[in-house]
Amino acid sequence: MRKTPIDRQKSGLAGEFFVAAELLKRNYQVSVTFGNAKAIDLFVHNETIDKTFIVQVKSLKYKNCFPIKIENMRDEHIYIFVVVLHIKLSQKGGFYSN
């Protein structure tokens, strides 16, 4: 079955909120951006060093390869890769960072 844009959007938002929650638990300030064609997913501020980071979240609904082109990656961005499992509510997603 082919994923619809709505399915991809929901998985993407779920991943962004998952990462935002994990960062908030670690005492970072987090701002989630909204929109269908946004260039930035999260702004994350570390008060200890007074620096703000741009975070890109790439989410998958099932374990697979993450569709991202190397030429589209930017050195100044932090990339976090999330597997959002929709199989059971009790299952946790996993995330991986660069």
Tab-separated table of C-alpha atoms in Angstrom:
chain	number	residue	atom	x	y	z
A	1	MET	CA	0.000	0.000	0.000
A	2	ARG	CA	1.324	3.408	-0.964
A	3	LYS	CA	1.684	6.094	1.681
A	4	THR	CA	-0.457	9.180	1.213
A	5	PRO	CA	0.894	12.676	1.932
A	6	ILE	CA	-1.310	12.734	5.051
A	7	ASP	CA	0.294	9.511	6.354
A	8	ARG	CA	3.780	10.978	5.810
A	9	GLN	CA	2.742	14.238	7.463
A	10	LYS	CA	1.381	12.424	10.539
A	11	SER	CA	4.506	10.282	10.879
A	12	GLY	CA	6.656	13.377	10.466
A	13	LEU	CA	4.787	15.336	13.120
A	14	ALA	CA	4.814	12.370	15.500
A	15	GLY	CA	8.593	12.170	15.140
A	16	GLU	CA	9.041	15.900	15.685
A	17	PHE	CA	6.917	15.901	18.830
A	18	PHE	CA	8.709	12.793	20.113
A	19	VAL	CA	12.108	14.482	19.680
A	20	ALA	CA	10.803	17.759	21.146
A	21	ALA	CA	9.541	15.910	24.239
A	22	GLU	CA	12.866	14.115	24.718
A	23	LEU	CA	14.797	17.389	24.413
A	24	LEU	CA	12.438	19.186	26.825
A	25	LYS	CA	12.984	16.388	29.367
A	26	ARG	CA	16.708	17.149	29.067
A	27	ASN	CA	16.111	20.841	29.894
A	28	TYR	CA	16.510	22.318	26.399
A	29	GLN	CA	14.165	25.028	25.132
A	30	VAL	CA	12.379	23.728	22.023
A	31	SER	CA	10.258	25.445	19.407
A	32	VAL	CA	8.375	23.302	16.878
A	33	THR	CA	7.746	24.905	13.487
A	34	PHE	CA	4.592	24.143	11.530
A	35	GLY	CA	3.752	24.020	7.830
A	36	ASN	CA	3.640	21.612	4.917
A	37	ALA	CA	6.872	22.622	3.183
A	38	LYS	CA	8.976	23.877	6.042
A	39	ALA	CA	12.751	24.022	5.888
A	40	ILE	CA	13.327	23.698	9.659
A	41	ASP	CA	11.632	21.263	12.049
A	42	LEU	CA	12.852	22.414	15.471
A	43	PHE	CA	14.762	25.286	17.007
A	44	VAL	CA	16.579	24.025	20.095
A	45	HIS	CA	18.233	26.373	22.580
A	46	ASN	CA	20.864	25.314	25.098
A	47	GLU	CA	20.789	27.879	27.919
A	48	THR	CA	24.071	26.635	29.401
A	49	ILE	CA	26.093	27.703	26.364
A	50	ASP	CA	23.530	30.257	25.092
A	51	LYS	CA	23.358	28.707	21.633
A	52	THR	CA	20.426	27.818	19.381
A	53	PHE	CA	20.567	24.840	17.042
A	54	ILE	CA	18.528	23.960	13.965
A	55	VAL	CA	17.276	20.386	14.155
A	56	GLN	CA	15.898	18.380	11.253
A	57	VAL	CA	13.817	15.335	12.199
A	58	LYS	CA	13.432	12.504	9.706
A	59	SER	CA	10.727	10.002	10.645
A	60	LEU	CA	9.689	6.583	9.417
A	61	LYS	CA	6.602	4.636	10.379
A	62	TYR	CA	8.387	1.294	9.995
A	63	LYS	CA	12.060	0.324	10.139
A	64	ASN	CA	13.566	0.977	6.720
A	65	CYS	CA	16.167	3.278	5.191
A	66	PHE	CA	15.704	7.009	5.731
A	67	PRO	CA	15.050	8.822	2.445
A	68	ILE	CA	17.471	11.734	2.564
A	69	LYS	CA	19.873	12.923	-0.098
A	70	ILE	CA	23.410	13.683	1.063
A	71	GLU	CA	23.507	16.775	-1.154
A	72	ASN	CA	20.479	18.190	0.711
A	73	MET	CA	22.123	17.857	4.129
A	74	ARG	CA	23.616	20.976	5.708
A	75	ASP	CA	26.610	20.947	8.037
A	76	GLU	CA	25.065	23.516	10.391
A	77	HIS	CA	21.939	21.399	10.999
A	78	ILE	CA	21.581	18.535	13.445
A	79	TYR	CA	19.748	15.520	12.010
A	80	ILE	CA	17.760	13.154	14.187
A	81	PHE	CA	16.318	9.992	12.674
A	82	VAL	CA	13.203	8.544	14.319
A	83	VAL	CA	11.346	5.282	13.863
A	84	VAL	CA	7.759	5.894	14.993
A	85	LEU	CA	6.201	2.489	15.535
A	86	HIS	CA	2.431	2.453	15.049
A	87	ILE	CA	2.047	-1.269	15.663
A	88	LYS	CA	1.228	-1.200	19.383
A	89	LEU	CA	0.637	1.783	21.619
A	90	SER	CA	2.864	0.185	24.247
A	91	GLN	CA	5.864	0.045	21.879
A	92	LYS	CA	8.366	2.866	22.001
A	93	GLY	CA	9.866	4.525	18.963
A	94	GLY	CA	13.618	4.837	18.644
A	95	PHE	CA	15.767	7.721	17.541
A	96	TYR	CA	19.277	8.166	16.209
A	97	SER	CA	21.277	11.383	15.941
A	98	ASN	CA	24.343	12.531	14.042
